mmCIF file of C-alpha atoms in Angstrom:
data_model
loop_
_atom_site.group_PDB
_atom_site.id
_atom_site.type_symbol
_atom_site.label_atom_id
_atom_site.label_comp_id
_atom_site.label_asym_id
_atom_site.label_seq_id
_atom_site.Cartn_x
_atom_site.Cartn_y
_atom_site.Cartn_z
ATOM 1 C CA MET G 665 -0.078 0.011 -0.391
ATOM 2 C CA PRO G 666 1.410 3.817 -0.755
ATOM 3 C CA SER G 667 2.059 6.189 2.005
ATOM 4 C CA PRO G 668 -0.116 7.787 3.989
ATOM 5 C CA SER G 669 -0.157 11.578 2.450
ATOM 6 C CA PRO G 670 0.873 13.614 5.796
ATOM 7 C CA PRO G 671 -0.608 15.368 7.146
ATOM 8 C CA LEU G 672 -4.092 13.448 7.684
ATOM 9 C CA PRO G 673 -6.293 16.140 6.805
ATOM 10 C CA PRO G 674 -9.838 15.722 8.479
ATOM 11 C CA ILE G 675 -12.936 14.133 7.303
ATOM 12 C CA SER G 676 -14.801 17.436 7.067
ATOM 13 C CA ASP G 677 -11.706 18.936 4.084
ATOM 14 C CA LEU G 678 -12.237 16.016 2.322
ATOM 15 C CA PHE G 679 -15.930 16.247 2.490
ATOM 16 C CA ALA G 680 -15.838 20.193 1.761
ATOM 17 C CA ALA G 681 -13.368 19.436 -1.238
ATOM 18 C CA ALA G 682 -15.505 16.518 -2.570
ATOM 19 C CA GLU G 683 -17.071 17.833 -6.015
ATOM 20 C CA ARG G 684 -19.065 15.014 -7.370
ATOM 21 C CA THR G 685 -19.298 11.959 -4.666
ATOM 22 C CA ALA G 686 -18.657 10.875 -1.231
ATOM 23 C CA VAL G 687 -18.823 6.956 -0.920
ATOM 24 C CA HIS G 688 -18.480 5.022 1.991
ATOM 25 C CA LEU G 689 -18.174 1.224 2.698
ATOM 26 C CA GLU G 690 -18.576 0.125 6.002
ATOM 27 C CA ALA G 691 -18.128 -4.201 6.316
ATOM 28 C CA ARG G 692 -17.548 -4.664 10.137
ATOM 29 C CA ASP G 693 -20.088 -6.086 12.230
ATOM 30 C CA VAL G 694 -19.311 -3.897 15.109
ATOM 31 C CA TYR G 695 -18.046 -0.803 16.036
ATOM 32 C CA ALA G 696 -16.631 0.426 19.216
ATOM 33 C CA VAL G 697 -19.830 2.568 21.416
ATOM 34 C CA ALA G 698 -19.898 2.498 24.915
ATOM 35 C CA PRO G 699 -22.043 0.350 25.679
ATOM 36 C CA GLU G 700 -23.030 2.547 28.777
ATOM 37 C CA SER G 701 -23.541 5.659 26.316
ATOM 38 C CA GLU G 702 -26.623 7.468 26.654
ATOM 39 C CA GLU G 703 -27.761 7.002 22.629
ATOM 40 C CA MET G 704 -27.260 3.249 23.418
ATOM 41 C CA ALA G 705 -28.835 3.262 26.610
ATOM 42 C CA THR G 706 -32.157 4.816 25.129
ATOM 43 C CA TRP G 707 -31.976 2.526 22.187
ATOM 44 C CA ARG G 708 -31.968 -0.335 24.429
ATOM 45 C CA ALA G 709 -35.024 0.560 26.372
ATOM 46 C CA THR G 710 -36.917 2.223 23.325
ATOM 47 C CA GLY G 711 -35.948 1.233 20.658
ATOM 48 C CA ARG G 712 -35.308 4.841 19.009
ATOM 49 C CA ARG G 713 -32.364 6.709 18.472
ATOM 50 C CA SER G 714 -31.668 10.405 18.780
ATOM 51 C CA ALA G 715 -33.322 12.730 15.998
ATOM 52 C CA PRO G 716 -31.230 13.941 13.154
ATOM 53 C CA ASP G 717 -30.857 17.251 15.221
ATOM 54 C CA SER G 718 -30.337 16.049 18.219
ATOM 55 C CA PRO G 719 -26.696 16.874 19.868
ATOM 56 C CA TYR G 720 -25.534 13.021 19.130
ATOM 57 C CA TRP G 721 -25.956 13.487 14.905
ATOM 58 C CA ARG G 722 -25.796 17.616 15.169
ATOM 59 C CA ASP G 723 -22.375 18.028 13.569
ATOM 60 C CA TRP G 724 -22.497 14.775 10.824
ATOM 61 C CA VAL G 725 -25.880 15.701 9.842
ATOM 62 C CA GLY G 726 -24.894 19.720 8.997
ATOM 63 C CA LEU G 727 -21.311 18.021 7.082
ATOM 64 C CA VAL G 728 -23.251 15.972 4.963
ATOM 65 C CA ARG G 729 -26.257 18.707 4.490
ATOM 66 C CA ARG G 730 -23.155 20.971 3.596
ATOM 67 C CA THR G 731 -21.997 18.701 1.342
ATOM 68 C CA VAL G 732 -25.587 17.530 -0.184
ATOM 69 C CA ALA G 733 -26.949 20.957 -1.283
ATOM 70 C CA ARG G 734 -23.365 21.529 -2.706
ATOM 71 C CA GLY G 735 -24.480 19.069 -5.192
ATOM 72 C CA VAL G 736 -22.243 16.137 -3.962
ATOM 73 C CA THR G 737 -24.148 12.368 -4.149
ATOM 74 C CA VAL G 738 -23.373 11.127 -0.875
ATOM 75 C CA ARG G 739 -23.484 6.809 -0.506
ATOM 76 C CA ARG G 740 -23.151 4.199 2.352
ATOM 77 C CA ALA G 741 -22.832 0.329 1.585
ATOM 78 C CA ARG G 742 -22.688 -1.506 4.507
ATOM 79 C CA ILE G 743 -21.784 -5.331 4.616
ATOM 80 C CA VAL G 744 -23.178 -7.367 7.471
ATOM 81 C CA SER G 745 -23.770 -10.518 8.553
ATOM 82 C CA GLU G 746 -27.047 -12.188 9.647
ATOM 83 C CA PRO G 747 -28.456 -12.851 11.625
ATOM 84 C CA VAL G 748 -27.469 -9.129 12.510
ATOM 85 C CA SER G 749 -24.989 -8.108 15.063
ATOM 86 C CA GLU G 750 -27.198 -6.020 18.484
ATOM 87 C CA TYR G 751 -24.225 -2.863 17.104
ATOM 88 C CA VAL G 752 -25.995 -3.144 13.569
ATOM 89 C CA ARG G 753 -29.297 -2.857 14.983
ATOM 90 C CA PHE G 754 -28.447 -0.010 16.414
ATOM 91 C CA GLU G 755 -26.915 1.622 13.419
ATOM 92 C CA HIS G 756 -29.917 0.634 11.651
ATOM 93 C CA ALA G 757 -32.065 2.398 14.298
ATOM 94 C CA GLY G 758 -30.209 5.325 13.548
ATOM 95 C CA THR G 759 -29.448 5.295 10.099
ATOM 96 C CA PRO G 760 -32.883 7.584 9.574
ATOM 97 C CA ALA G 761 -30.600 10.340 10.346
ATOM 98 C CA ASN G 762 -27.730 9.088 8.002
ATOM 99 C CA LEU G 763 -30.987 9.529 4.988
ATOM 100 C CA ALA G 764 -32.443 12.960 6.784
ATOM 101 C CA ALA G 765 -29.084 14.211 5.851
ATOM 102 C CA GLY G 766 -29.457 13.701 2.807
ATOM 103 C CA GLU G 767 -27.412 10.309 2.597
ATOM 104 C CA ASP G 768 -28.590 6.903 0.570
ATOM 105 C CA VAL G 769 -27.768 4.099 2.915
ATOM 106 C CA ARG G 770 -27.911 0.300 1.462
ATOM 107 C CA TRP G 771 -27.653 -2.781 3.095
ATOM 108 C CA LEU G 772 -26.016 -6.340 1.821
ATOM 109 C CA PRO G 773 -25.723 -9.160 3.545
ATOM 110 C CA ARG G 774 -22.402 -10.777 3.829
ATOM 111 C CA ASP G 775 -22.514 -13.575 1.858
ATOM 112 C CA HIS G 776 -23.888 -11.780 -1.162
ATOM 113 C CA ALA G 777 -20.805 -10.172 -1.553
ATOM 114 C CA ALA G 778 -18.392 -13.584 -0.978
ATOM 115 C CA ASP G 779 -17.517 -13.811 -4.638
ATOM 116 C CA LEU G 780 -16.608 -9.806 -4.331
ATOM 117 C CA ALA G 781 -13.442 -8.428 -4.134
ATOM 118 C CA LEU G 782 -12.607 -6.309 -1.453
ATOM 119 C CA PRO G 783 -10.227 -3.912 0.270
ATOM 120 C CA ASP G 784 -10.113 -5.571 3.584
ATOM 121 C CA ALA G 785 -10.489 -2.000 5.842
ATOM 122 C CA ASP G 786 -13.669 0.337 5.642
ATOM 123 C CA PHE G 787 -13.163 3.195 3.477
ATOM 124 C CA TRP G 788 -14.538 6.906 2.477
ATOM 125 C CA LEU G 789 -13.912 7.558 -1.500
ATOM 126 C CA PHE G 790 -13.962 11.074 -2.362
ATOM 127 C CA ASP G 791 -14.625 11.517 -5.839
ATOM 128 C CA GLU G 792 -13.542 8.363 -7.591
ATOM 129 C CA ARG G 793 -9.624 9.649 -6.704
ATOM 130 C CA LEU G 794 -8.688 10.175 -3.016
ATOM 131 C CA VAL G 795 -9.243 6.747 -0.561
ATOM 132 C CA ARG G 796 -9.770 7.738 3.202
ATOM 133 C CA PHE G 797 -9.232 3.713 5.103
ATOM 134 C CA GLY G 798 -9.918 3.060 8.411
ATOM 135 C CA TYR G 799 -8.746 0.620 10.509
ATOM 136 C CA PHE G 800 -10.249 -1.076 13.598
ATOM 137 C CA ASP G 801 -9.063 -3.518 16.127
ATOM 138 C CA GLY G 802 -10.856 -6.747 17.152
ATOM 139 C CA ASP G 803 -13.230 -4.912 19.432
ATOM 140 C CA GLY G 804 -14.318 -2.524 16.473
ATOM 141 C CA HIS G 805 -12.322 0.693 18.108
ATOM 142 C CA LEU G 806 -10.758 2.842 15.816
ATOM 143 C CA THR G 807 -6.608 2.683 15.197
ATOM 144 C CA GLY G 808 -5.813 4.995 12.839
ATOM 145 C CA HIS G 809 -6.604 6.308 8.815
ATOM 146 C CA ASP G 810 -4.396 5.907 5.718
ATOM 147 C CA VAL G 811 -5.016 8.633 2.812
ATOM 148 C CA THR G 812 -3.932 8.070 -0.637
ATOM 149 C CA ASP G 813 -4.939 9.236 -3.906
ATOM 150 C CA ASP G 814 -3.025 6.432 -5.535
ATOM 151 C CA PRO G 815 -5.415 5.652 -9.518
ATOM 152 C CA ALA G 816 -5.154 2.096 -8.746
ATOM 153 C CA VAL G 817 -5.979 1.992 -5.057
ATOM 154 C CA ALA G 818 -8.979 4.646 -5.953
ATOM 155 C CA ALA G 819 -10.031 2.435 -8.903
ATOM 156 C CA LEU G 820 -10.269 -1.241 -6.938
ATOM 157 C CA CYS G 821 -12.326 0.941 -4.207
ATOM 158 C CA ALA G 822 -14.508 2.115 -7.084
ATOM 159 C CA GLN G 823 -15.060 -1.186 -8.434
ATOM 160 C CA ALA G 824 -15.451 -2.944 -4.729
ATOM 161 C CA PHE G 825 -18.545 0.293 -4.235
ATOM 162 C CA GLU G 826 -20.312 0.231 -7.268
ATOM 163 C CA ALA G 827 -20.121 -3.968 -6.927
ATOM 164 C CA VAL G 828 -21.834 -3.738 -3.379
ATOM 165 C CA TRP G 829 -23.771 -1.402 -3.929
ATOM 166 C CA SER G 830 -25.418 -2.854 -6.513
ATOM 167 C CA ARG G 831 -26.104 -6.518 -4.517
ATOM 168 C CA ALA G 832 -27.183 -4.121 -1.579
ATOM 169 C CA THR G 833 -30.867 -3.439 -0.439
ATOM 170 C CA PRO G 834 -31.549 0.062 -0.012
ATOM 171 C CA HIS G 835 -32.556 0.878 3.415
ATOM 172 C CA GLU G 836 -35.986 1.517 3.414
ATOM 173 C CA LYS G 837 -36.862 -2.372 2.593
ATOM 174 C CA TYR G 838 -33.650 -3.731 4.670
ATOM 175 C CA GLU G 839 -35.217 -5.569 7.629
ATOM 176 C CA ILE G 840 -32.990 -6.749 10.308
#
């Protein structure tokens, strides 16, 4: 893999620089969310997540709304094991906030992705030219990021994302 481009820009800068597309591929069944967090506790008690304009979502929703308002298409594809993990149920319950922000979100069961060539890390791909990989430990804690504009890596990620997207189910139709 090519060396990361120092210094690593914040994700908000990458969104601000995007001109056409920002796509995200997630392939983990768990991301670290403190089990005692207020958001998780509320969801466990009620089955509901915070509204898009809540403090929990405000920064992300604002970033995506500003990006979409400039004409950038924002898509997110999630590859998940079935039956889904508790975290994926939590994530699914929060997806209406992503949709309200302007993202298009789809879900693909892992067994429908088995024959696809996929990078072994989650990534954001901006304008099919700049990739921001995210690395996580086994418990879902973020361990780091890399950014590359290597054309071969960007092409691999674009092909992988589109292959997943074409098979995935829109959020409104994906039942957990």
